[in-house]
Coordinates of C-alpha atoms (C1' of nucleotides) in Angstrom, one line a residue:
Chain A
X1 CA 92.7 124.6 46.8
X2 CA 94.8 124.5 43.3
X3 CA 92.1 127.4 42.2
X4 CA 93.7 130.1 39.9
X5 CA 94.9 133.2 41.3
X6 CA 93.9 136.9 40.6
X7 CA 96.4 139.1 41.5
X8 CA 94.7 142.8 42.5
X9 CA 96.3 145.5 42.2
X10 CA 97.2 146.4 45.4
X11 CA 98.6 142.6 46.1
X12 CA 100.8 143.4 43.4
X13 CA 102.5 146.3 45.9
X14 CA 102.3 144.1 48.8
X15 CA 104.5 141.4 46.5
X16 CA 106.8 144.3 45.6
X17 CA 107.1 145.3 49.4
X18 CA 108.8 141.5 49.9
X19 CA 112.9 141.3 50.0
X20 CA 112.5 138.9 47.5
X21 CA 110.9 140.7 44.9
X22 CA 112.9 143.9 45.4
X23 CA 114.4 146.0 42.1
X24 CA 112.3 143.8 40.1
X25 CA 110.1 145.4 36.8
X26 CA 106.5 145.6 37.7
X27 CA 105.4 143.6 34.3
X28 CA 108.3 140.7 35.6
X29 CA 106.6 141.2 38.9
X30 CA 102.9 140.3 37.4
X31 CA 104.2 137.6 35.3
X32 CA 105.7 135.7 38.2
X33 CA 103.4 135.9 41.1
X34 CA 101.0 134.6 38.1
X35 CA 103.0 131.5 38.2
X36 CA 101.8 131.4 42.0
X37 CA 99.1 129.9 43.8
X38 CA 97.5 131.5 47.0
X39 CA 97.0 129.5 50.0
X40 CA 95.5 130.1 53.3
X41 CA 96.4 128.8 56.5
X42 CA 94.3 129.1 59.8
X43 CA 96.1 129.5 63.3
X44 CA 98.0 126.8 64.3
X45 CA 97.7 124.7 60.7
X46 CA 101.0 123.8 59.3
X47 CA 102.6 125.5 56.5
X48 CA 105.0 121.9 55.7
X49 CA 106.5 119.6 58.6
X50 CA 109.9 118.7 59.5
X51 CA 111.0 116.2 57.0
X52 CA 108.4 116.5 54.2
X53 CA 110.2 117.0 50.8
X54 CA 111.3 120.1 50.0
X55 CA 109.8 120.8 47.3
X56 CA 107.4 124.3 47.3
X57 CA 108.5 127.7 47.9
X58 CA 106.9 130.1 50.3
X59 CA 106.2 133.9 50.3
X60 CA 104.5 134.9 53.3
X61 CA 101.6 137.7 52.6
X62 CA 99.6 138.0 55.6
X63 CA 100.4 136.2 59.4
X64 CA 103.0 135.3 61.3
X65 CA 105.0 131.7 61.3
X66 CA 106.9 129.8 63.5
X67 CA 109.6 127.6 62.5
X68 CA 110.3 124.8 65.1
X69 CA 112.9 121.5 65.4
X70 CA 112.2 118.7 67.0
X71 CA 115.5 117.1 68.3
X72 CA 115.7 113.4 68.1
X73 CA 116.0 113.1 71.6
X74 CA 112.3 115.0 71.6
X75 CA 113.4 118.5 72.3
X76 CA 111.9 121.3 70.5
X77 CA 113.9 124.2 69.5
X78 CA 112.1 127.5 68.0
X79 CA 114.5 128.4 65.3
X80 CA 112.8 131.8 63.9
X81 CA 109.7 133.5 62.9
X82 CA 108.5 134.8 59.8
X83 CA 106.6 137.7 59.3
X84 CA 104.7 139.1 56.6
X85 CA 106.9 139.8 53.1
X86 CA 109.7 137.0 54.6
X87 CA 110.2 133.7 51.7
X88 CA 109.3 130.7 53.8
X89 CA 111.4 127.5 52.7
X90 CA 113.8 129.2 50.7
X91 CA 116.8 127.4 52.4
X92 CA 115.4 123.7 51.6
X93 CA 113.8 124.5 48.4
X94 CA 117.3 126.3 47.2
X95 CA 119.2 122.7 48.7
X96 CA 116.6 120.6 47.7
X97 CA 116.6 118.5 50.9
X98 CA 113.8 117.9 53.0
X99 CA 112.5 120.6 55.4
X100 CA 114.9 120.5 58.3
X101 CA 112.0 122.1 60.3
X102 CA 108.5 122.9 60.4
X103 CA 106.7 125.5 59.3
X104 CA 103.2 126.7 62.1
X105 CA 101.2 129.3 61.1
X106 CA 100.8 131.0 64.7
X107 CA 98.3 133.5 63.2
X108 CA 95.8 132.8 60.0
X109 CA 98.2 132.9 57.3
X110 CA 97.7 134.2 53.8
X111 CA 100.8 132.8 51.2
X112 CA 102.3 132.5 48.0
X113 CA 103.4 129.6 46.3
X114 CA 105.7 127.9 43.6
X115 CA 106.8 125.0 43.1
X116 CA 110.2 124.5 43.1
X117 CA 111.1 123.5 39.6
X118 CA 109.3 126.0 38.6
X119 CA 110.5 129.0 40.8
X120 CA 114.4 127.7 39.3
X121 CA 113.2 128.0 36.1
X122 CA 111.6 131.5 37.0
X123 CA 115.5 132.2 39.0
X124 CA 117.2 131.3 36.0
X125 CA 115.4 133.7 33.7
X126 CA 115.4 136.7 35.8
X127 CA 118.8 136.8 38.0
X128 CA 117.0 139.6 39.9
X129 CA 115.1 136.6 41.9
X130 CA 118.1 134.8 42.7
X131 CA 120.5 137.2 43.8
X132 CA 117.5 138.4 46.1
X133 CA 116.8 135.3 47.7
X134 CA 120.3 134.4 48.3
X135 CA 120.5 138.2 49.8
X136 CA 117.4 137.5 52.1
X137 CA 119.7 134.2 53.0
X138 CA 123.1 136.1 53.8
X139 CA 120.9 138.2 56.0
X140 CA 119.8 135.3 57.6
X141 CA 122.5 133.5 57.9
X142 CA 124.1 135.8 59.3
X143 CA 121.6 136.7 62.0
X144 CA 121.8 133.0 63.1
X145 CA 125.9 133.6 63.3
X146 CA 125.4 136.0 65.8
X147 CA 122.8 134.0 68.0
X148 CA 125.4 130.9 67.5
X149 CA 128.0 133.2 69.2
X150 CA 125.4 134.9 71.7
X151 CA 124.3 131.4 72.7
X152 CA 128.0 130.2 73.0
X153 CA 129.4 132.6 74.6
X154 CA 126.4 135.0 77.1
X155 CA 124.7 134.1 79.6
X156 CA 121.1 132.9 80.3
X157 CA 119.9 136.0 81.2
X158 CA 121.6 138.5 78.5
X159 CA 120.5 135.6 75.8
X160 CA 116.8 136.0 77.3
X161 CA 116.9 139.9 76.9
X162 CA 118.4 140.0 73.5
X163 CA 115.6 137.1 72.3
X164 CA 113.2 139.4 73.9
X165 CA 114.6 142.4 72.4
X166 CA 114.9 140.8 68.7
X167 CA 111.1 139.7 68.9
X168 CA 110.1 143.0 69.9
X169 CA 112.0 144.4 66.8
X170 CA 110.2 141.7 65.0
X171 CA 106.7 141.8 66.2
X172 CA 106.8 144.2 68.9
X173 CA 103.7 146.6 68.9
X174 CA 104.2 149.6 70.6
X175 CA 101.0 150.8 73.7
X176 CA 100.8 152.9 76.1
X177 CA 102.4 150.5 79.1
X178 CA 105.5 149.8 76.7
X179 CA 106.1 147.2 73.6
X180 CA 104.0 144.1 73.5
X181 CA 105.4 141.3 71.6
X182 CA 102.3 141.1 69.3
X183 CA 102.1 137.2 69.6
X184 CA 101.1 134.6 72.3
X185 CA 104.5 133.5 73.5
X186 CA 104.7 130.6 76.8
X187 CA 107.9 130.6 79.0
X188 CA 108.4 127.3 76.8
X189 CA 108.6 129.4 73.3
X190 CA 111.4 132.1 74.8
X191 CA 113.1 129.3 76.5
X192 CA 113.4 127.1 73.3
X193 CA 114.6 130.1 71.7
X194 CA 117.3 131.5 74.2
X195 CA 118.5 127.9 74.5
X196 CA 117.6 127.5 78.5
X197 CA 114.7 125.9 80.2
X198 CA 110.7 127.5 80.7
X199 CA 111.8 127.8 84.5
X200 CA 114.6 130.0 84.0
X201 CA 112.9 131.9 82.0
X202 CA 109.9 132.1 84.5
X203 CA 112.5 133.3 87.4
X204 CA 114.0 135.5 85.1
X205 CA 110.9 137.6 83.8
X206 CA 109.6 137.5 87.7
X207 CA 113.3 139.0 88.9
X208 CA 112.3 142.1 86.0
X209 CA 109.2 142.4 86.8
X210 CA 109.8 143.1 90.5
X211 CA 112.0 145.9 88.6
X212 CA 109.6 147.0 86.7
X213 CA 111.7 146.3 83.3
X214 CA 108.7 144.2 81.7
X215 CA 105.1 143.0 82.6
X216 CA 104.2 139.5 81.6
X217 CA 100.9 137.8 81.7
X218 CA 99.8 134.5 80.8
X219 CA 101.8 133.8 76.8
X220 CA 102.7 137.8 77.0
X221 CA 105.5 139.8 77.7
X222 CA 105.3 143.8 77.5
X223 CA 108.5 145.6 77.8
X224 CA 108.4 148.4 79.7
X225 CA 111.9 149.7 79.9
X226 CA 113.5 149.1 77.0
X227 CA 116.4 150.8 77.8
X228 CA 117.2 149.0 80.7
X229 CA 116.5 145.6 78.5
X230 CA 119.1 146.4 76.6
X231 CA 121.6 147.2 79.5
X232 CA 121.3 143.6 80.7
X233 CA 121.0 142.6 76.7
X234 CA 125.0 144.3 76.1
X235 CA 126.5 145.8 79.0
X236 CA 127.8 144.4 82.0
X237 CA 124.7 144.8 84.4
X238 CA 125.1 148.1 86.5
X239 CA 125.5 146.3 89.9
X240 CA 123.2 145.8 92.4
Chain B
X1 CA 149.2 141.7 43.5
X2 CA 146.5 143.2 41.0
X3 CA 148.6 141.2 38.2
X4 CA 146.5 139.9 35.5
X5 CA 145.8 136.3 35.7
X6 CA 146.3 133.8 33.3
X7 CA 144.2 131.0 33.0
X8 CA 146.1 127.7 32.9
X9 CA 143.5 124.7 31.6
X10 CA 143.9 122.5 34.4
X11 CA 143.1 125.6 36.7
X12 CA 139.7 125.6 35.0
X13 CA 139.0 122.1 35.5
X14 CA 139.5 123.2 39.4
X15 CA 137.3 125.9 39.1
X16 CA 134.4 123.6 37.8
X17 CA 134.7 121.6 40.6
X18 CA 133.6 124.9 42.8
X19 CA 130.1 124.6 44.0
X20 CA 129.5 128.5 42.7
X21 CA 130.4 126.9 38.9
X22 CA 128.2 123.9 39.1
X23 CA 126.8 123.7 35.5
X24 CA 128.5 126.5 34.1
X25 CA 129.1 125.9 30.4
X26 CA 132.7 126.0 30.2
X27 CA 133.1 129.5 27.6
X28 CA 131.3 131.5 30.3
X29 CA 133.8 129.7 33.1
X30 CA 136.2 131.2 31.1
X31 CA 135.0 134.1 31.0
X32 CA 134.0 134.6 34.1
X33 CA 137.4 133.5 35.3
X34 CA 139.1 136.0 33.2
X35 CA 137.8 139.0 35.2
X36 CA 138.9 137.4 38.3
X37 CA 142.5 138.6 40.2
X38 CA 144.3 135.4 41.8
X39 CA 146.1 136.3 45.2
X40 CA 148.3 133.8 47.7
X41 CA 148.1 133.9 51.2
X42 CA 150.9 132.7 53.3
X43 CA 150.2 130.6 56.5
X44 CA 149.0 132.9 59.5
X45 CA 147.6 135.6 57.3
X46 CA 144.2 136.9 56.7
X47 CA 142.1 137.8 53.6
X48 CA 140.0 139.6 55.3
X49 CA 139.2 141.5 58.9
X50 CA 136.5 141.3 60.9
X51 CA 134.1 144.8 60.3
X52 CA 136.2 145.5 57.4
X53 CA 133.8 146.6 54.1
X54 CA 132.7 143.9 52.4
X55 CA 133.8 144.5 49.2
X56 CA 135.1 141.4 47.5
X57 CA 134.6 137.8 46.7
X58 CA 136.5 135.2 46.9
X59 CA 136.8 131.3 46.2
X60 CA 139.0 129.1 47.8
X61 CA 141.6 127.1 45.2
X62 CA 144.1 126.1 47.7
X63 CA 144.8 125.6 51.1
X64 CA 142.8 126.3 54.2
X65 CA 140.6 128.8 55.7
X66 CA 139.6 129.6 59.3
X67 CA 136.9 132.1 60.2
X68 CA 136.8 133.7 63.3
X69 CA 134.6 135.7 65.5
X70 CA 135.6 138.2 68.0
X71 CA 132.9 138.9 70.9
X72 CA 132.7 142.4 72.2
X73 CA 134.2 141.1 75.4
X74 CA 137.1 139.4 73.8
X75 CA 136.0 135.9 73.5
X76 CA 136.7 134.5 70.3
X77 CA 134.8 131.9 68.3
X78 CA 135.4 129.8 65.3
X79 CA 132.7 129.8 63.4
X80 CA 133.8 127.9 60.1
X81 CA 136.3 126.5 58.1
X82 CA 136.9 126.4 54.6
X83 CA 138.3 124.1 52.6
X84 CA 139.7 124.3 48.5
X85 CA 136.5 124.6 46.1
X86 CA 134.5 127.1 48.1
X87 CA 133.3 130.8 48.4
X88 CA 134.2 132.6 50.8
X89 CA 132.6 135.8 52.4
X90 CA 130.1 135.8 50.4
X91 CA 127.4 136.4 52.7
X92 CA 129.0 139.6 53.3
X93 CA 129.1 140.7 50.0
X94 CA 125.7 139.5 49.0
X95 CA 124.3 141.4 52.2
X96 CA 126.9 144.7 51.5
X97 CA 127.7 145.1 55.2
X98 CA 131.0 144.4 56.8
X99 CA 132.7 141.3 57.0
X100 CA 131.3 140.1 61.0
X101 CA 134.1 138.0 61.6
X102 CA 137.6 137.4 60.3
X103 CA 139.2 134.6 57.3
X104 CA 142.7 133.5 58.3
X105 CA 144.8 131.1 56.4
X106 CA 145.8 128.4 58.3
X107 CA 148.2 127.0 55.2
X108 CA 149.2 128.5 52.1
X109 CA 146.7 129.6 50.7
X110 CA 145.3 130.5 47.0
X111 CA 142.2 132.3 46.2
X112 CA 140.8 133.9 43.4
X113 CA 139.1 137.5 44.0
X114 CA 136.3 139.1 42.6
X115 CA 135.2 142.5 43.0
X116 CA 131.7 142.8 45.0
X117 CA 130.2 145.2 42.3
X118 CA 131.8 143.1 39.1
X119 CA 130.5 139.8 41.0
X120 CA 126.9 141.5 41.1
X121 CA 126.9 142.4 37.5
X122 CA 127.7 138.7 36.6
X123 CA 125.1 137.2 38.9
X124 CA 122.8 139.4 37.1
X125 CA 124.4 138.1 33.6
X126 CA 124.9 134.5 34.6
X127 CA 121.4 133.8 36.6
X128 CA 123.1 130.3 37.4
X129 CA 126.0 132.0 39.4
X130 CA 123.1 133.8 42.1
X131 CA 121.8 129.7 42.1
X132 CA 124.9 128.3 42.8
X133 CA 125.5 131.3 45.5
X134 CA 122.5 130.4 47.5
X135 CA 122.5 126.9 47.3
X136 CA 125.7 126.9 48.9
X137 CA 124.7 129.5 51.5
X138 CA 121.6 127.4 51.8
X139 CA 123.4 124.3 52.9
X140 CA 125.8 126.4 54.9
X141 CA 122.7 127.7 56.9
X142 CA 121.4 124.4 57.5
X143 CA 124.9 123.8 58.7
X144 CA 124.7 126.5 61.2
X145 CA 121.4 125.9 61.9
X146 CA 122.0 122.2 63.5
X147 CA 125.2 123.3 65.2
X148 CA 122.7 125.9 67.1
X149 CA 120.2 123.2 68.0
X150 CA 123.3 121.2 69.2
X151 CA 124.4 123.9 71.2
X152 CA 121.2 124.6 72.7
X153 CA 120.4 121.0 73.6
X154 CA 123.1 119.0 73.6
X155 CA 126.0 118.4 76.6
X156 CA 129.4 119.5 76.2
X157 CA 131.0 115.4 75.8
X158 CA 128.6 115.0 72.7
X159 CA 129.2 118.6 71.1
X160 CA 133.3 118.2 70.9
X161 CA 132.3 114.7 69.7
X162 CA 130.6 115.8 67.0
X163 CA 132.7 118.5 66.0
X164 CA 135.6 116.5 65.9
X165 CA 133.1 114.2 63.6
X166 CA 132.3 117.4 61.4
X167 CA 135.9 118.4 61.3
X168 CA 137.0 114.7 60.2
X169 CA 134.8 115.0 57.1
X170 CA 136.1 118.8 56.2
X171 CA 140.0 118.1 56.6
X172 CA 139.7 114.2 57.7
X173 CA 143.2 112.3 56.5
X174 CA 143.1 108.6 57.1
X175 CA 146.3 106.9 57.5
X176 CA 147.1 103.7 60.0
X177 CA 146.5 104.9 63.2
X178 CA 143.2 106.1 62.2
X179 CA 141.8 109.6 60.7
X180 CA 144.0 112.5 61.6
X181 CA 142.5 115.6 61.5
X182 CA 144.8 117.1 58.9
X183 CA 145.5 121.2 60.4
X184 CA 146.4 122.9 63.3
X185 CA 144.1 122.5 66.1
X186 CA 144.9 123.6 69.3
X187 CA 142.2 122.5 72.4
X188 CA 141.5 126.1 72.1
X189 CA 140.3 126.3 68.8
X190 CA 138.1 122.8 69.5
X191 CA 136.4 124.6 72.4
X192 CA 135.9 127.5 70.4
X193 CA 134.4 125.6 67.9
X194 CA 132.7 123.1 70.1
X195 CA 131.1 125.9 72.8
X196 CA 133.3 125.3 75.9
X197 CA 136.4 126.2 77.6
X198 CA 139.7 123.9 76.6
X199 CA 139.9 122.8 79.9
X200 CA 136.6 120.7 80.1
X201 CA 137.9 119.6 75.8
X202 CA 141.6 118.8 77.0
X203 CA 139.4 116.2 80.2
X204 CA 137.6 115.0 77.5
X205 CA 140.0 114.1 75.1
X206 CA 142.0 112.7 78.1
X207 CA 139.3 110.3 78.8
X208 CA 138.7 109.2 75.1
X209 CA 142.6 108.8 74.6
X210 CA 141.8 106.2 77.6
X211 CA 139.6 104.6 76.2
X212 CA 141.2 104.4 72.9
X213 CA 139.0 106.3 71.0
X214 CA 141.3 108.9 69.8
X215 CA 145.4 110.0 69.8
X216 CA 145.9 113.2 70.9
X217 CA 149.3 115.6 70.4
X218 CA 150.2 119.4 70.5
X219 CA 147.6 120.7 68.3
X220 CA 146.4 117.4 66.7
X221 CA 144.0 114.9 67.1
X222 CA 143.5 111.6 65.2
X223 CA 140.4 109.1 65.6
X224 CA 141.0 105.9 66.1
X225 CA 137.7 104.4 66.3
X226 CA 135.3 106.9 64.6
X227 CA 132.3 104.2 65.2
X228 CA 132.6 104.3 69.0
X229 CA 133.0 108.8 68.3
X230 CA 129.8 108.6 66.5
X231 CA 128.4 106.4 69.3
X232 CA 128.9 109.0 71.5
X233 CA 128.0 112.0 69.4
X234 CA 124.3 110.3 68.6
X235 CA 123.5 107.8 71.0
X236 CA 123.1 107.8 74.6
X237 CA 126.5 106.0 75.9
X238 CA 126.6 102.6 75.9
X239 CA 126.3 103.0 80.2
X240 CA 129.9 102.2 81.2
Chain C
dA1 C1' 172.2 124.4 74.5
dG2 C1' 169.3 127.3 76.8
dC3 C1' 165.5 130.4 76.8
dC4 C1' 160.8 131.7 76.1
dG5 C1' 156.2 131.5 74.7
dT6 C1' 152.5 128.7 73.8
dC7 C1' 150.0 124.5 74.5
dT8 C1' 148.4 121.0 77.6
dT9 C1' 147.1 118.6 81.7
dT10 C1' 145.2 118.1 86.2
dG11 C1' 143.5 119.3 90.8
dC12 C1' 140.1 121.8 93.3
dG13 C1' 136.3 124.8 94.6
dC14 C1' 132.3 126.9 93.3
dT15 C1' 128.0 128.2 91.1
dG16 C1' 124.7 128.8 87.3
dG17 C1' 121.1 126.9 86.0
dC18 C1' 118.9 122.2 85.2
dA19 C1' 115.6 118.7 87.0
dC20 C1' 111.8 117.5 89.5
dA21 C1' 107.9 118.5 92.3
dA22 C1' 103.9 120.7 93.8
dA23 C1' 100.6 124.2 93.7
dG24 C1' 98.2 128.0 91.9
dA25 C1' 96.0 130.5 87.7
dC26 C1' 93.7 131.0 83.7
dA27 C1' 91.1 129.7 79.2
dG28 C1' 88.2 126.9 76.8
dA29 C1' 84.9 123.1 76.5
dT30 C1' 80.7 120.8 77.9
Chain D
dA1 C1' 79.7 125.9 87.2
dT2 C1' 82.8 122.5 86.9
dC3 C1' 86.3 120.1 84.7
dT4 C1' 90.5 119.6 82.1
dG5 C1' 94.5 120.9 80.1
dT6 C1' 98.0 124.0 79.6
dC7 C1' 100.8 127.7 81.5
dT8 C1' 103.2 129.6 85.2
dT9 C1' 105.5 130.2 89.7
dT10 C1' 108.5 128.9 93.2
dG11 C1' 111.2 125.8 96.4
dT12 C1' 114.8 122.6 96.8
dG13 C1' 118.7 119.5 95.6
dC14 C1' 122.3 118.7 92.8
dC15 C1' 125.8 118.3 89.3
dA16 C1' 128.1 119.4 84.9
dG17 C1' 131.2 122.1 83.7
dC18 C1' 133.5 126.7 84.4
dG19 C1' 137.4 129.3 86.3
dC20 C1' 141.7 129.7 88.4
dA21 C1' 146.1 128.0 89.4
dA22 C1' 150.2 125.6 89.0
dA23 C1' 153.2 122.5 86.7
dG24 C1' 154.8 119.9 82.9
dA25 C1' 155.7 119.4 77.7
dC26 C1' 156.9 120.8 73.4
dG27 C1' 158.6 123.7 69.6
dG28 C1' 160.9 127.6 67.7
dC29 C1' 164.5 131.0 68.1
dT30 C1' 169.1 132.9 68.9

DNA sequence: AGCCGTCTTTGCGCTGGCACAAAGACAGAT
DNA sequence: ATCTGTCTTTGTGCCAGCGCAAAGACGGCT
C-alpha cells in the first residue's frame, strides 16, 4: 500500500482544482503532493473510524464520503459528505484529537495522504496551505452554524427540504425527470441528517410525491420541482 | 478610537496566553501586536452586526462576548460565547463573507483589532498564525459539531443540562453555595442556547431547584451539585 | 415611593412527530 | 426460484414539550 506515488500531469490540475491547494505555485504544488501517498478505497470501506487517532490527513481525489457519529446511546447521526477536491480529517488532524467520526467511502474512493507531522511541517513552510485549510474550515463551520440554527429552530419538514436541497447542490445530477441526488440515500440517511426519524421522512416524501414535488424509489430521491422544494425549504408554505 | 496602541509588557504576556499566539517567539508577538488597534466595548454593545462585511479581526483581552443569530423569522439563537484569550469572527474574515450572526458585549469589554487584509498578509508571514487559526476553529467545530448531534438526539431535560455544564466550564465561578455561572443569563438566553422555549427551561430549572441540584435567581443560575447535573446530562436518570 | 418594563413561574390545552408494529417491495445470494 | 435481509410504507397510540395566557417578582428610573 505505502508504494511511491507518480504524480501525472493532469493529477497535478485535479490537486490544483482542491480548496486546499488554491493560489498555490505549481512547482510548491508538485513538491507537496510528492510528500503524499495515494490510497484507494472500495465502496463501503472505511476511510478511518470514529475514535482512531487522528493522525493522517485526507484529500479526496475521486468518490464520494460519508462522515457518520455514533451516539453513545447507539444513534447514528450523518454529519456531512465529502466530495471530490474536499480535505477529509482536516478538523482532527489540525486538533490532534481522535476522529470524532467516521469516515465511509459510499463510492470507490481514490485519496491523498499525509501524515500529520508531516503536513504541519509542510503548513509551516508555505502559509498558503494553512490559511487554506483553515478557509475550507470557516466555510465549514459555518455551514454547520446554519444547520445548528435550521435544526433548532424549523420544522421537520422545512429541515427535510433544505437537507434535500443542500445534497442536490452537493451531488445532485441533473436528467430529464428532474435532479437525482447522485448517491444511494435510505429514509434512514435523510433522517439522520435532518435530525428526525426514517418514518417521517417516509410520510414526508409520500405527502410530495402525491404533489408531484419529487419521485423517490428504493435509496433515491429525484426532485422534480425544485422551485416548489424550496418554497417549503424558506417560505411559509402557500396554504392548502 | 484608531489611537495607536502602546504595548505595555504585562499586556504581552496576555496575549501569549491567546490560543492564535501559541508558540510565537516573543519579537514577532511584538511585532505582530504593534500593528494591531485596541478598542473597549462597554456592557450591552456590539463589535460587530450580523451581515455586516467581514472585515476585521479581533481577539478577546477582556470581558465577555455573546454571539447571536437572528432567524429570518425573528427567532434568535445564541450560538457562542467568548471568553478573554480568544479570536473572534474569525471565521468570517477567513471565509470574506459577512459576519452571519452578531458579537455583543455582555461586560466591559477589551479587544484588540486587526484589519482582515493586514491579518492575511501576516498569516502569510507568520505560517504559525494560519496554524493557530484553524486549530482553534478546528476545536470550535468539533464544538458545534457535538452540540448538533445533541440537538438532534438528545431530549430537551438533558440538552439545558449540558449546556448549563458547558457554560460552567466557559464562565463557571465556584464559591460556597456551589458554581455560579458568572454572567447574565436570562431563561431566555438558556433556551436559546439549549434549543427550546424558556418556558419548558424555567420547569426545568424549577424541578432541579427541588431537588437541590441547582439555585436559581433573575438571570442567574448556580450548581449545587454538578455530579448529580452531569448524571443527568450523560446517564439515563437514576429512575426516580 | 411609585411606575414600568423585563424576567419568571405556572396552569392548561393541543399537536407534531416519535415509537412500535405489521406488511409489502426489492436486491442480492445461493 | 426461493430465501434473506434491508428498505419502505402506513396505521395507530401517545406523550414531550410548545404556545398562550395570566399573574407575580424584581430592578431600574424619575
Amino acid at each position: 500500500m505505502n508504494t511511491a506515488t507518480i504524480i501525472v500531469p493532469s493529477r497535478l490540475d485535479l490537486l490544483a482544482q482542491c480548496s486546499l491547494f488554491h493560489n498555490i505555485a505549481p512547482t510548491i504544488l508538485t513538491a507537496v503532493a510528492q510528500t503524499s501517498i495515494q490510497r484507494r478505497y472500495a465502496r463501503g470501506n472505511y476511510i478511518f473510524h470514529q475514535s482512531d487517532r487522528a493522525n493522517a490527513y485526507y484529500v479526496l481525489l475521486e468518490g464520494n464520503v460519508r462522515m457518520t457519529q455514533l451516539t453513545p446511546e447507539g444513534d447514528q447521526v450523518i454529519v456531512h459528505f465529502f466530495t471530490p477536491g474536499q480535505g477529509v480529517g482536516i478538523i482532527a488532524a489540525l486538533g490532534s484529537f481522535n476522529y470524532p467520526l467516521s469516515a465511509e467511502a459510499i463510492d470507490d474512493c481514490l485519496v491523498m495522504v499525509w501524515n500529520r507531522a508531516l503536513m504541519m511541517q509542510l503548513m509551516e513552510k508555505y502559509p498558503r496551505l494553512a490559511i487554506n485549510a483553515a478557509t475550507m474550515l470557516a466555510i465549514r463551520f459555518k455551514d454547520m452554524q446554519d444547520r445548528f440554527r435550521e435544526l433548532a429552530t424549523e420544522r421537520v419538514e422545512r429541515r427535510i427540504a433544505r437537507t434535500l436541497l443542500r445534497l442536490a447542490k452537493q451531488v445532485g445530477e441533473k436528467n430529464k425527470e428532474g435532479i437525482l441526488i447522485n448517491m444511494p440515500l435510505s429514509r434512514r440517511d435523510l433522517a439522520e441528517m435532518a435530525g428526525t426519524t426514517l418514518y417521517t421522512v417516509s410520510r414526508t416524501l409520500s405527502q410530495w410525491e402525491k404533489k408531484g414535488l419529487v419521485k423517490t424509489g428504493r435509496e433515491q430521491v429525484i426532485i422534480c420541482s425544485p422551485h416548489d422544494l424550496v418554497t417549503v425549504a424558506e417560505d411559509l408554505p402557500p396554504s392548502k
